[in-house]
PDB file of C-alpha atoms and ligand atoms in Angstrom:
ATOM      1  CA  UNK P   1    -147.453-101.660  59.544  1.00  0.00           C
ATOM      2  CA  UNK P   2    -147.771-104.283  62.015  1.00  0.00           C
ATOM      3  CA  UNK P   3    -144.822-106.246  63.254  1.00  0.00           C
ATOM      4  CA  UNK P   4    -145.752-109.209  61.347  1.00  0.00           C
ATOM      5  CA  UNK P   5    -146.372-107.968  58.036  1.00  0.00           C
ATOM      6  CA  UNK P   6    -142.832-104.977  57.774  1.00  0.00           C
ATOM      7  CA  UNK P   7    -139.632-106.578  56.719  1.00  0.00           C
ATOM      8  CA  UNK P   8    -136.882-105.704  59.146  1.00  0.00           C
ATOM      9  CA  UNK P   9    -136.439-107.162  62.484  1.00  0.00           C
ATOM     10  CA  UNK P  10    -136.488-104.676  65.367  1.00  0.00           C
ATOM     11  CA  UNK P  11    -133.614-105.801  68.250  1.00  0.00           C
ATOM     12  CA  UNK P  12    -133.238-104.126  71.690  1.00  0.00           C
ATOM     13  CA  UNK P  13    -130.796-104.092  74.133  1.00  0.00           C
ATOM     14  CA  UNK P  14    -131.755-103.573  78.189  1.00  0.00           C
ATOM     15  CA  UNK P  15    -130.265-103.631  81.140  1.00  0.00           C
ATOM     16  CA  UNK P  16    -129.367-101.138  84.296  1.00  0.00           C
ATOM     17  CA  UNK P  17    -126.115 -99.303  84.093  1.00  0.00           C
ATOM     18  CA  UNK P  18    -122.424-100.733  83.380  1.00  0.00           C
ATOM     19  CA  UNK P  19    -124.106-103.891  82.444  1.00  0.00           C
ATOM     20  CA  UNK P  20    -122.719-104.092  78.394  1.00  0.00           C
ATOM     21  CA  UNK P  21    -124.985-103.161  76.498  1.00  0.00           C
ATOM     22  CA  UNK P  22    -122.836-100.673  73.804  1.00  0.00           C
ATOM     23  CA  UNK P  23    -120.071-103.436  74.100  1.00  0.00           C
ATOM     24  CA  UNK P  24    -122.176-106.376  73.353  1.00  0.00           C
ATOM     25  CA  UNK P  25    -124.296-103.975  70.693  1.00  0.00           C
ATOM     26  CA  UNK P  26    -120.740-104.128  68.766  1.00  0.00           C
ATOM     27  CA  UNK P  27    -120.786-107.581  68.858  1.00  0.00           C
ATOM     28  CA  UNK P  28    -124.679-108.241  67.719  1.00  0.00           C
ATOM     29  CA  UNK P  29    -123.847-105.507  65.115  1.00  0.00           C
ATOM     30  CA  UNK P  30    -120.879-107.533  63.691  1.00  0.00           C
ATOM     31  CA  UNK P  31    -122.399-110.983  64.258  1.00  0.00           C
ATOM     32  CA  UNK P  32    -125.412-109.936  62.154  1.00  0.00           C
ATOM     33  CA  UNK P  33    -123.565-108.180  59.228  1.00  0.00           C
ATOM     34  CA  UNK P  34    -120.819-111.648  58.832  1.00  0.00           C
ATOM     35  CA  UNK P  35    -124.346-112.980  57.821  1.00  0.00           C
ATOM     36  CA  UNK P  36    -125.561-110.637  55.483  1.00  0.00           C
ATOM     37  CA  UNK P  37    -128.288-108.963  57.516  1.00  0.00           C
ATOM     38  CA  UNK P  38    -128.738-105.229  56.391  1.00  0.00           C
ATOM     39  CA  UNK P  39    -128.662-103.507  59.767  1.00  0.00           C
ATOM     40  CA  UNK P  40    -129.054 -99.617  61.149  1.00  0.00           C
ATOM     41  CA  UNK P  41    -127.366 -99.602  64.766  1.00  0.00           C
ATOM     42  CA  UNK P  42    -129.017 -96.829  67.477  1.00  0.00           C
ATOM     43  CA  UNK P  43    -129.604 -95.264  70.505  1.00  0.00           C
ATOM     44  CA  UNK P  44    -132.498 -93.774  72.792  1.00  0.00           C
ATOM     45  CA  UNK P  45    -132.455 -91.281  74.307  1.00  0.00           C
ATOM     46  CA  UNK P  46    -131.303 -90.161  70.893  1.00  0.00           C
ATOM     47  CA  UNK P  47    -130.728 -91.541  67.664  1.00  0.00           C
ATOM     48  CA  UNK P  48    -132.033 -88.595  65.517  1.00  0.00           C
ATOM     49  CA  UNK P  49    -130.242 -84.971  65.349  1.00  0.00           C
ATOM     50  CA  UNK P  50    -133.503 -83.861  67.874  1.00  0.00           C
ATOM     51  CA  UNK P  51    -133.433 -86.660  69.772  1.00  0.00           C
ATOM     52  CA  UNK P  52    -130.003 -86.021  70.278  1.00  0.00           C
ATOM     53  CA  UNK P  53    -130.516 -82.734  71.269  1.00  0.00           C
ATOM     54  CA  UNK P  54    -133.324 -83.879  73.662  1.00  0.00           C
ATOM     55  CA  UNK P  55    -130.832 -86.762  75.390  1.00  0.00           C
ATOM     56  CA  UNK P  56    -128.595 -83.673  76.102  1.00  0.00           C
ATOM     57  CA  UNK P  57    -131.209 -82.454  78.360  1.00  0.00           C
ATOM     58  CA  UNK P  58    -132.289 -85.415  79.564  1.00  0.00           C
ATOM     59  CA  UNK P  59    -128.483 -86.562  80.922  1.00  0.00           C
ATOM     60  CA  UNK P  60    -127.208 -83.317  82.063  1.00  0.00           C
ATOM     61  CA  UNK P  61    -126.613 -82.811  85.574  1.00  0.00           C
ATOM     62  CA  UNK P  62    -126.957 -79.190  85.557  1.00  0.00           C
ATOM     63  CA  UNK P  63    -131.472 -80.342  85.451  1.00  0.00           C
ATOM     64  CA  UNK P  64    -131.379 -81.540  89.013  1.00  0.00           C
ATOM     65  CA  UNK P  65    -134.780 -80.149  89.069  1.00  0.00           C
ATOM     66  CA  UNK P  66    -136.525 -81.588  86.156  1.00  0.00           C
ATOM     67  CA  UNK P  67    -139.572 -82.879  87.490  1.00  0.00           C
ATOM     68  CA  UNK P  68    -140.199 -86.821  86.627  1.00  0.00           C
ATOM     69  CA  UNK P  69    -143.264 -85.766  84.215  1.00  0.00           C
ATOM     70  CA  UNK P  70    -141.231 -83.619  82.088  1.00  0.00           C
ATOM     71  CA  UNK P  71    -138.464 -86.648  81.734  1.00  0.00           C
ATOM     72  CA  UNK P  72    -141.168 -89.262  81.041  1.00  0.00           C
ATOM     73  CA  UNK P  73    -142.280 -86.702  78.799  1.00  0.00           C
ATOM     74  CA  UNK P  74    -138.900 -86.198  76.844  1.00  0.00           C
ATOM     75  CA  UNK P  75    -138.464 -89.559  76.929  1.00  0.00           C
ATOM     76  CA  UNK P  76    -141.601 -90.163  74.350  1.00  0.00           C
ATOM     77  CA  UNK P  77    -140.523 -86.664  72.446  1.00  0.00           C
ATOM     78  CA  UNK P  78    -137.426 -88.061  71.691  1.00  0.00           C
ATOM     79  CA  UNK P  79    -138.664 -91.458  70.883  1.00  0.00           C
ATOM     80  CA  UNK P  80    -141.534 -90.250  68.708  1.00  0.00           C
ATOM     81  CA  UNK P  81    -138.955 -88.013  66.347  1.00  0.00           C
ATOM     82  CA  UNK P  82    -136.843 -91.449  66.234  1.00  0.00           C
ATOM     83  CA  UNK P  83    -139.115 -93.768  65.447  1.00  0.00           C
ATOM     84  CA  UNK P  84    -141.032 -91.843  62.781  1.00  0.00           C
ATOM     85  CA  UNK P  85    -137.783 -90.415  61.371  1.00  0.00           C
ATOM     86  CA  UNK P  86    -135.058 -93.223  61.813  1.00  0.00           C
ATOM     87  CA  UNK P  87    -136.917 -96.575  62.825  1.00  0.00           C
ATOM     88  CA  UNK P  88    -140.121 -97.000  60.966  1.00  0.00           C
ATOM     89  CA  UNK P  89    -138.323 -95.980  57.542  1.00  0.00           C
ATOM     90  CA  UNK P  90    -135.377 -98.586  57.829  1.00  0.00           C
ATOM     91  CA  UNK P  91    -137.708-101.164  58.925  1.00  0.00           C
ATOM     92  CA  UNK P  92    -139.893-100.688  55.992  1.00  0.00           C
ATOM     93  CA  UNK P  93    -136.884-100.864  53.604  1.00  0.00           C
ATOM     94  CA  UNK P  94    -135.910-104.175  54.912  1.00  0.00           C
ATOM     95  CA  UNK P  95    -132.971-102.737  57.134  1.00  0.00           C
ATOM     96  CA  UNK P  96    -132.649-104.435  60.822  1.00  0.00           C
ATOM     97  CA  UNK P  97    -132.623-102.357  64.289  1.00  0.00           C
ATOM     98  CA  UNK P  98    -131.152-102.659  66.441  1.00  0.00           C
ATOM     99  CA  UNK P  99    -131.370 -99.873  69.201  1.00  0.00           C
ATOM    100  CA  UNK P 100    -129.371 -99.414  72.724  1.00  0.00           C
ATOM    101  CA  UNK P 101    -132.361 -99.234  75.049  1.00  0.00           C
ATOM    102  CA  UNK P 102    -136.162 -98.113  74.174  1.00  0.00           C
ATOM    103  CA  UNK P 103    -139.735 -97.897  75.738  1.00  0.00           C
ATOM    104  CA  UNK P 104    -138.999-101.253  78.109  1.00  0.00           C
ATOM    105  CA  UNK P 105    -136.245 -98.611  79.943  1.00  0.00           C
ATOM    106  CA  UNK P 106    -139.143 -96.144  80.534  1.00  0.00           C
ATOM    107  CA  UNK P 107    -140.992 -98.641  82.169  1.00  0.00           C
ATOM    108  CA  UNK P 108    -137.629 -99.727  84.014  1.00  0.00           C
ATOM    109  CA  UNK P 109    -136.402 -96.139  85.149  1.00  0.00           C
ATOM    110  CA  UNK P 110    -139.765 -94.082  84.748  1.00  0.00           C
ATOM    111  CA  UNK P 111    -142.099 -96.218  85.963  1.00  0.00           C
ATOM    112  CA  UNK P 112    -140.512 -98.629  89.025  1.00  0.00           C
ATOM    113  CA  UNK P 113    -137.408 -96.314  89.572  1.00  0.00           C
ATOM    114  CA  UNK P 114    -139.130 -93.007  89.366  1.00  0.00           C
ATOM    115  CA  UNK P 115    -142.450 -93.724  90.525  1.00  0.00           C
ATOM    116  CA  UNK P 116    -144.510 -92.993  87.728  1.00  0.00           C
ATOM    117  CA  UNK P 117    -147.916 -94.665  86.932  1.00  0.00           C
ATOM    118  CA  UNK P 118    -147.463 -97.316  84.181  1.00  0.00           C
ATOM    119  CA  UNK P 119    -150.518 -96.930  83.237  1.00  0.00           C
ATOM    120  CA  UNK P 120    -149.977 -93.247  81.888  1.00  0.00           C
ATOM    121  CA  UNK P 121    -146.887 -95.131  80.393  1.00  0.00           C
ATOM    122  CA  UNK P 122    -148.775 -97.161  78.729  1.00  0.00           C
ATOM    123  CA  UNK P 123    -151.292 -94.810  77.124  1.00  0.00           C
ATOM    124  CA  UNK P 124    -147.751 -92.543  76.088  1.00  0.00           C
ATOM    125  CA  UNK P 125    -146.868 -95.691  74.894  1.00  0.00           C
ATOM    126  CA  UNK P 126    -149.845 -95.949  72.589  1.00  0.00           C
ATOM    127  CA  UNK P 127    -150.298 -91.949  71.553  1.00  0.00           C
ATOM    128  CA  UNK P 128    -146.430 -92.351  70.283  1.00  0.00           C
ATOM    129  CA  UNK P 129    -146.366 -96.473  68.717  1.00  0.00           C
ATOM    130  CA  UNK P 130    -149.414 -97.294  68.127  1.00  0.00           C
ATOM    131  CA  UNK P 131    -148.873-101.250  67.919  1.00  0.00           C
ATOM    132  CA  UNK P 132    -145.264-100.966  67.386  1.00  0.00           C
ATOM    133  CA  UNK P 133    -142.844-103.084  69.854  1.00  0.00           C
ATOM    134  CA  UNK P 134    -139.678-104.725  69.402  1.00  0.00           C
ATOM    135  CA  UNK P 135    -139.479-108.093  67.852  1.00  0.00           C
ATOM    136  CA  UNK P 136    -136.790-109.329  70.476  1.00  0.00           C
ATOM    137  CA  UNK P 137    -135.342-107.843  73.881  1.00  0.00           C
ATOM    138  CA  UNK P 138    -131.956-108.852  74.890  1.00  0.00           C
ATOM    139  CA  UNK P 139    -132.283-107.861  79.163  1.00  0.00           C
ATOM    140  CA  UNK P 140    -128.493-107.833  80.022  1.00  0.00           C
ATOM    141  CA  UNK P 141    -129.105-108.374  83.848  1.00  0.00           C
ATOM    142  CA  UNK P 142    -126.389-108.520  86.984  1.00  0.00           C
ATOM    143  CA  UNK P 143    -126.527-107.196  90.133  1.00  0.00           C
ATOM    144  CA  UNK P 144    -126.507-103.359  90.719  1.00  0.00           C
ATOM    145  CA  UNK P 145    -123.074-103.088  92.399  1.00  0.00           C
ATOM    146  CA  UNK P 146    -121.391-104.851  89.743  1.00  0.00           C
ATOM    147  CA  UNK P 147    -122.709-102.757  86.731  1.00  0.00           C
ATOM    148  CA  UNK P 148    -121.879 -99.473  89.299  1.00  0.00           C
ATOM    149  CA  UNK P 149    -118.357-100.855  89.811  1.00  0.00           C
ATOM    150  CA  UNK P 150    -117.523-101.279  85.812  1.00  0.00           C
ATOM    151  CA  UNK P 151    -119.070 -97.307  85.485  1.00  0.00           C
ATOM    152  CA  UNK P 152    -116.595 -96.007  88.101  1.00  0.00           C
ATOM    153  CA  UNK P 153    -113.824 -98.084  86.710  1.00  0.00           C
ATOM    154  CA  UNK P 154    -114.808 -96.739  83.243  1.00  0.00           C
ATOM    155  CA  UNK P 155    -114.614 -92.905  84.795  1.00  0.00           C
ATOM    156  CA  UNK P 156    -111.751 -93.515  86.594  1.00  0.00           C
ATOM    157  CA  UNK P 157    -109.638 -94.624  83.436  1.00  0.00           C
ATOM    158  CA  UNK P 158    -111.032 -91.761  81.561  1.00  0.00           C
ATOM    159  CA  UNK P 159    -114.041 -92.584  80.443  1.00  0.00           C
ATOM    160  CA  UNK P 160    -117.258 -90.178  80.279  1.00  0.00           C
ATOM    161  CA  UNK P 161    -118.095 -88.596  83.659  1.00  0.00           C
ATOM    162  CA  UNK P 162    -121.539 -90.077  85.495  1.00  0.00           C
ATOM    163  CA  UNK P 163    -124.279 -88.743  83.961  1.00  0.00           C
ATOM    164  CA  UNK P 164    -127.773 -87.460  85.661  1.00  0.00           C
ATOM    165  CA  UNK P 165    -129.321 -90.986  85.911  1.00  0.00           C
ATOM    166  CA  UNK P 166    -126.117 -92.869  87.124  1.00  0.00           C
ATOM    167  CA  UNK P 167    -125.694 -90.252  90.007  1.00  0.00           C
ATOM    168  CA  UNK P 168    -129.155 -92.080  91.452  1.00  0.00           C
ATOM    169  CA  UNK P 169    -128.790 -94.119  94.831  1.00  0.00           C
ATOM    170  CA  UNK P 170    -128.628 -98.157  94.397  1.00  0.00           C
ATOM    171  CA  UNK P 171    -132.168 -98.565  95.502  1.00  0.00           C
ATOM    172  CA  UNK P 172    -133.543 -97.137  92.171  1.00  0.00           C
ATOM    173  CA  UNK P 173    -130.715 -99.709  90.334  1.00  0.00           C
ATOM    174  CA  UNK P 174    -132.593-102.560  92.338  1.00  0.00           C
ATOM    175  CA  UNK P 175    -136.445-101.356  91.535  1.00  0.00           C
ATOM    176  CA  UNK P 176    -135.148-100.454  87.965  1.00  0.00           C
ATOM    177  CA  UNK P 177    -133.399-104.370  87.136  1.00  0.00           C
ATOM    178  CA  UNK P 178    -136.509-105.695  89.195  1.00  0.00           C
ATOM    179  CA  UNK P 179    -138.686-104.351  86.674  1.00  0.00           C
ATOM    180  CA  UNK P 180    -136.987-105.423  83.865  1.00  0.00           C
ATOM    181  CA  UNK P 181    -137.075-109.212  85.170  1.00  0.00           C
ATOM    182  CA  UNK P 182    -140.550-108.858  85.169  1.00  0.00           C
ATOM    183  CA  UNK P 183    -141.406-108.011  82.528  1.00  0.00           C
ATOM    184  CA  UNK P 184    -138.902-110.959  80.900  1.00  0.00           C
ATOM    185  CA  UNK P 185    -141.321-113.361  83.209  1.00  0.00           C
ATOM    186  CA  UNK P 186    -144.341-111.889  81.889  1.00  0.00           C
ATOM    187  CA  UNK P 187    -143.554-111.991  78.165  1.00  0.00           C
ATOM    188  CA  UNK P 188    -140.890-115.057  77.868  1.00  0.00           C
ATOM    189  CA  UNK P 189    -141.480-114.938  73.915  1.00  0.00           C
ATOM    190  CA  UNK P 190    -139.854-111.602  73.400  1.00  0.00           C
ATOM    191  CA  UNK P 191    -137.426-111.275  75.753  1.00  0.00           C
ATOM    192  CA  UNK P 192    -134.275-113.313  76.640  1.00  0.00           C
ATOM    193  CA  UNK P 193    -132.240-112.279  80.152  1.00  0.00           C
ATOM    194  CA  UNK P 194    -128.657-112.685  79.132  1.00  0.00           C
ATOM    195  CA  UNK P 195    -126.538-112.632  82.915  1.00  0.00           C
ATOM    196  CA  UNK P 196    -124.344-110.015  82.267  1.00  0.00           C
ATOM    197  CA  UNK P 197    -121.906-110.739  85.210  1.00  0.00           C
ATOM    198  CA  UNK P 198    -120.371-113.121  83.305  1.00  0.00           C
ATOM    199  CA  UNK P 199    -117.159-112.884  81.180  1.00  0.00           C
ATOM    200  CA  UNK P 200    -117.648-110.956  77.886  1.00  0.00           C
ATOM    201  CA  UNK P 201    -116.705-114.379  76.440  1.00  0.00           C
ATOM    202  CA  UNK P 202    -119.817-115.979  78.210  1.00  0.00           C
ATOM    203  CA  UNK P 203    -122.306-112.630  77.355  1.00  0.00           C
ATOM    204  CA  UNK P 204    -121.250-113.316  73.708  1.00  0.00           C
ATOM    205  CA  UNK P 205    -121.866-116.758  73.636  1.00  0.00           C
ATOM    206  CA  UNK P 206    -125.310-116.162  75.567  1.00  0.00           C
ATOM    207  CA  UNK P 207    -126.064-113.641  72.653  1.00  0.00           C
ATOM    208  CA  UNK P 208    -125.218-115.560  69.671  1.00  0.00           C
ATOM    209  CA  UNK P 209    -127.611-118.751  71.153  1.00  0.00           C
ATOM    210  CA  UNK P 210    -130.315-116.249  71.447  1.00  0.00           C
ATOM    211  CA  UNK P 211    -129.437-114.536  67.743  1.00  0.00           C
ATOM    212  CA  UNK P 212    -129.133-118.091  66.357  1.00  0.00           C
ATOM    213  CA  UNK P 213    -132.900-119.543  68.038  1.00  0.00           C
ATOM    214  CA  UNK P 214    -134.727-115.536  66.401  1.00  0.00           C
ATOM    215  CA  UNK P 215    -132.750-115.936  63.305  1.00  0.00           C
ATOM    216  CA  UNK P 216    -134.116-119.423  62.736  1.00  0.00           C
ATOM    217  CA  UNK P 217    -137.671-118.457  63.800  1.00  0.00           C
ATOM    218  CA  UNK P 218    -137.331-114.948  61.589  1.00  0.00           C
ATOM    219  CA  UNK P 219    -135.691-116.682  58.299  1.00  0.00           C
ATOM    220  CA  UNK P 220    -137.049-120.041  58.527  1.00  0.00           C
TER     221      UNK P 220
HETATM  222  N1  T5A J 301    -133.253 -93.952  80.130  1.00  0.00           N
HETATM  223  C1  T5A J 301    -133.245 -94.330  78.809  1.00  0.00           C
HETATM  224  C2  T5A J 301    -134.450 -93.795  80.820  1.00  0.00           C
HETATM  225  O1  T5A J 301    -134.447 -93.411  82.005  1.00  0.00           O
HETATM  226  N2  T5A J 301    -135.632 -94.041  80.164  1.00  0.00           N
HETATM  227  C3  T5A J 301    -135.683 -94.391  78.853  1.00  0.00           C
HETATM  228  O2  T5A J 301    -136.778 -94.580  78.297  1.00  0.00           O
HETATM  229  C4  T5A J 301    -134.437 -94.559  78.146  1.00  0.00           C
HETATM  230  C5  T5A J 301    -134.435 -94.948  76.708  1.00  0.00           C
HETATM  231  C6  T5A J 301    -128.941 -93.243  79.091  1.00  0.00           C
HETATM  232  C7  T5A J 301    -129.785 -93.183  80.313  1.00  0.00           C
HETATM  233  O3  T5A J 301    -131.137 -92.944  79.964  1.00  0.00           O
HETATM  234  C8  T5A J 301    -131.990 -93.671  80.817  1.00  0.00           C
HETATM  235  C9  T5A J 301    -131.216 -94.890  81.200  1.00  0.00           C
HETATM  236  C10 T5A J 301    -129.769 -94.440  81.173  1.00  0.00           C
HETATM  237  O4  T5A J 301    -129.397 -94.049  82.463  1.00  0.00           O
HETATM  238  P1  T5A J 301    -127.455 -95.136  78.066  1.00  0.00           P
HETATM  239  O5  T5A J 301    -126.727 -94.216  77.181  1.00  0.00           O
HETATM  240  O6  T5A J 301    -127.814 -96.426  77.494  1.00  0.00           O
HETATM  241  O7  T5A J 301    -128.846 -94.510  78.586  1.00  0.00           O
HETATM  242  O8  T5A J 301    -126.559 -95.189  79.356  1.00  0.00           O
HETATM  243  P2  T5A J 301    -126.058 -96.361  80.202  1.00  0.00           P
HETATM  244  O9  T5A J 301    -126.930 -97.499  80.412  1.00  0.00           O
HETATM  245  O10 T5A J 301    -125.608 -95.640  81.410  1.00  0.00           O
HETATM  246  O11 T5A J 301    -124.878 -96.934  79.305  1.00  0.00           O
HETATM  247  P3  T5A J 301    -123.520 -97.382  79.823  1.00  0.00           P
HETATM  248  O12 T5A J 301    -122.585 -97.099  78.692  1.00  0.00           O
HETATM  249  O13 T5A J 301    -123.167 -96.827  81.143  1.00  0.00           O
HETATM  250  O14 T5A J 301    -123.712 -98.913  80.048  1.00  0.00           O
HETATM  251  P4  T5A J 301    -123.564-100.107  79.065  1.00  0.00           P
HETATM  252  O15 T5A J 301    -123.632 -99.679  77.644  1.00  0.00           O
HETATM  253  O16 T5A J 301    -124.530-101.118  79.516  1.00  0.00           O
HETATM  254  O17 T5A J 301    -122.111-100.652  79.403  1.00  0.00           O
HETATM  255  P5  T5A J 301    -120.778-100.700  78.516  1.00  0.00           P
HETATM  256  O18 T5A J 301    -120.907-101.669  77.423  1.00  0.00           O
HETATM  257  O19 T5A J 301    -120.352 -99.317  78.189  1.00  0.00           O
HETATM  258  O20 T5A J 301    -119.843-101.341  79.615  1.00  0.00           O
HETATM  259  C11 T5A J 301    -119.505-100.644  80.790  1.00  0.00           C
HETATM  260  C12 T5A J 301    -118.061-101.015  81.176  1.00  0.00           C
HETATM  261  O21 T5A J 301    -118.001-102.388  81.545  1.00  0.00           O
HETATM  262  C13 T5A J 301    -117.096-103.107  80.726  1.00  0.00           C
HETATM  263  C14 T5A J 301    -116.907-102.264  79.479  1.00  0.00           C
HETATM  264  O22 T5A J 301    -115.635-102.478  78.915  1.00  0.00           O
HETATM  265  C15 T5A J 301    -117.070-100.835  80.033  1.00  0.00           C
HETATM  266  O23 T5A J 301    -115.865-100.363  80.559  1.00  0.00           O
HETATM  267  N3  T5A J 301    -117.718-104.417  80.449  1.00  0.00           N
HETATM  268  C16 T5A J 301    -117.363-105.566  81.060  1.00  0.00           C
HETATM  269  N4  T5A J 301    -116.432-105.838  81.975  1.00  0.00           N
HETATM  270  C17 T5A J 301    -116.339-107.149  82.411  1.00  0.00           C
HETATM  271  N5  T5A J 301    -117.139-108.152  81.950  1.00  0.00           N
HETATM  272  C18 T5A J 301    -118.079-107.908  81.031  1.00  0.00           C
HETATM  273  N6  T5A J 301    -118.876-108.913  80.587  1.00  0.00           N
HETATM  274  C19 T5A J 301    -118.226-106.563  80.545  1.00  0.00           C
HETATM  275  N7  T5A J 301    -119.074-105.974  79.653  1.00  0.00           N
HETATM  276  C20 T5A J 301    -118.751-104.667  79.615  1.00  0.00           C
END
């Protein structure tokens, strides 16, 4: 089923770490449902019981050594059980998606931040979609030190420890929101960058503009 012709809307949320995306998720989830919209709310890593199971692996510390193939490899096992499982069938029955990061953050972290080739991305990409991409990409971007400041703030007042990807040096931040940007520039029809430094006042009325303009296009 091609993205024209299923009849849910598939929604995803970018952006490097700290930068809102579960807190603006709860707002997009809650802004969608005040207008009826029947909606299924997500994750990747993760999202299925297995894909759960693999984002344990994939965030745990204690795998210093996992080499980047075998991540970029999770990655697409994880994403393959949730899209086949979770995704495709609420999509097909109408339901909405909208999912807390997917294949643009393997580009992002994988591909500019680890190294990896983007073309053998792309062709994992393929093997585990097909055709499938998201129907709109909400890139919250701000600058790496003020997404790493709002993690260690989070820690410090109790919040979940760092995890194996937010332990990585600010470089790989910079080449990972770099290659998010880009790919907003290539592809301005999917994509919207909200600026995430903002106020979450500001981020939420940045979202809702962009909601209101795919709603329009989407419902007519
Ligand atoms: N990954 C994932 C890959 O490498 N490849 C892939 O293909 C995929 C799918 C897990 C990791 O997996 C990697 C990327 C990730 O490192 P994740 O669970 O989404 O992905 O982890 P994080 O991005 O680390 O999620 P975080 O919870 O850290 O960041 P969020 O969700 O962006 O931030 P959020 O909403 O929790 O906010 C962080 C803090 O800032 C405050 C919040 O209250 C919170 O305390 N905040 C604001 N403060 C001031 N102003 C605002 N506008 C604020 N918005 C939020």
């Amino acid at each position: 089923m091609t993205n024209a012709t299923r009849p849910g809307q598939f929604i995803t949320l970018e952006g490097t770490e700290g930068a809102g995306k579960s807190t603006n998720l709860a707002f997009i989830e809650q802004w969608l449902s005040q207008r009826g919209v029947p909606l299924l709310v997500t994750r990747e890593p993760g999202g299925t019981e297995l894909s759960e199971a693999i984002r344990g692996l994939l965030l745990d510390k204690h795998y210093s050594d996992m080499t980047d193939l075998t991540e970029l490899l999770l990655m697409f096992a994880a994403r393959h059980q949730h899209l086949h499982r979770k995704i495709l069938p609420a999509l097909e029955a109408g339901t909405w998606v909208v999912c807390d990061r997917f294949t643009d953050a393997t580009y992002a972290y994988q591909g500019a931040g680890r190294g990896m080739n983007p073309e053998v991305i792309a062709q994992l990409e393929t093997l585990v979609q097909d055709d499938f991409r998201p129907d709109l990409t909400l890139i919250m971007d701000l600058p790496v030190a003020t997404g790493q400041a709002r993690v260690n703030a989070r820690s410090a007042a109790g919040g979940p420890e760092v995890d194996r990807f937010e332990q990585e040096r600010t470089a790989f931040f910079e080449a990972v929101r770099g290659a998010y940007l880009l790919r907003a520039e290539a592809e301005p029809d999917r994509y919207a960058v909200i600026d995430a430094s903002r106020s979450l006042e500001s981020v939420q009325t940045q979202t809702q503009a962009v909601l209101e303009k795919a709603l329009e296009v989407w419902q007519g």
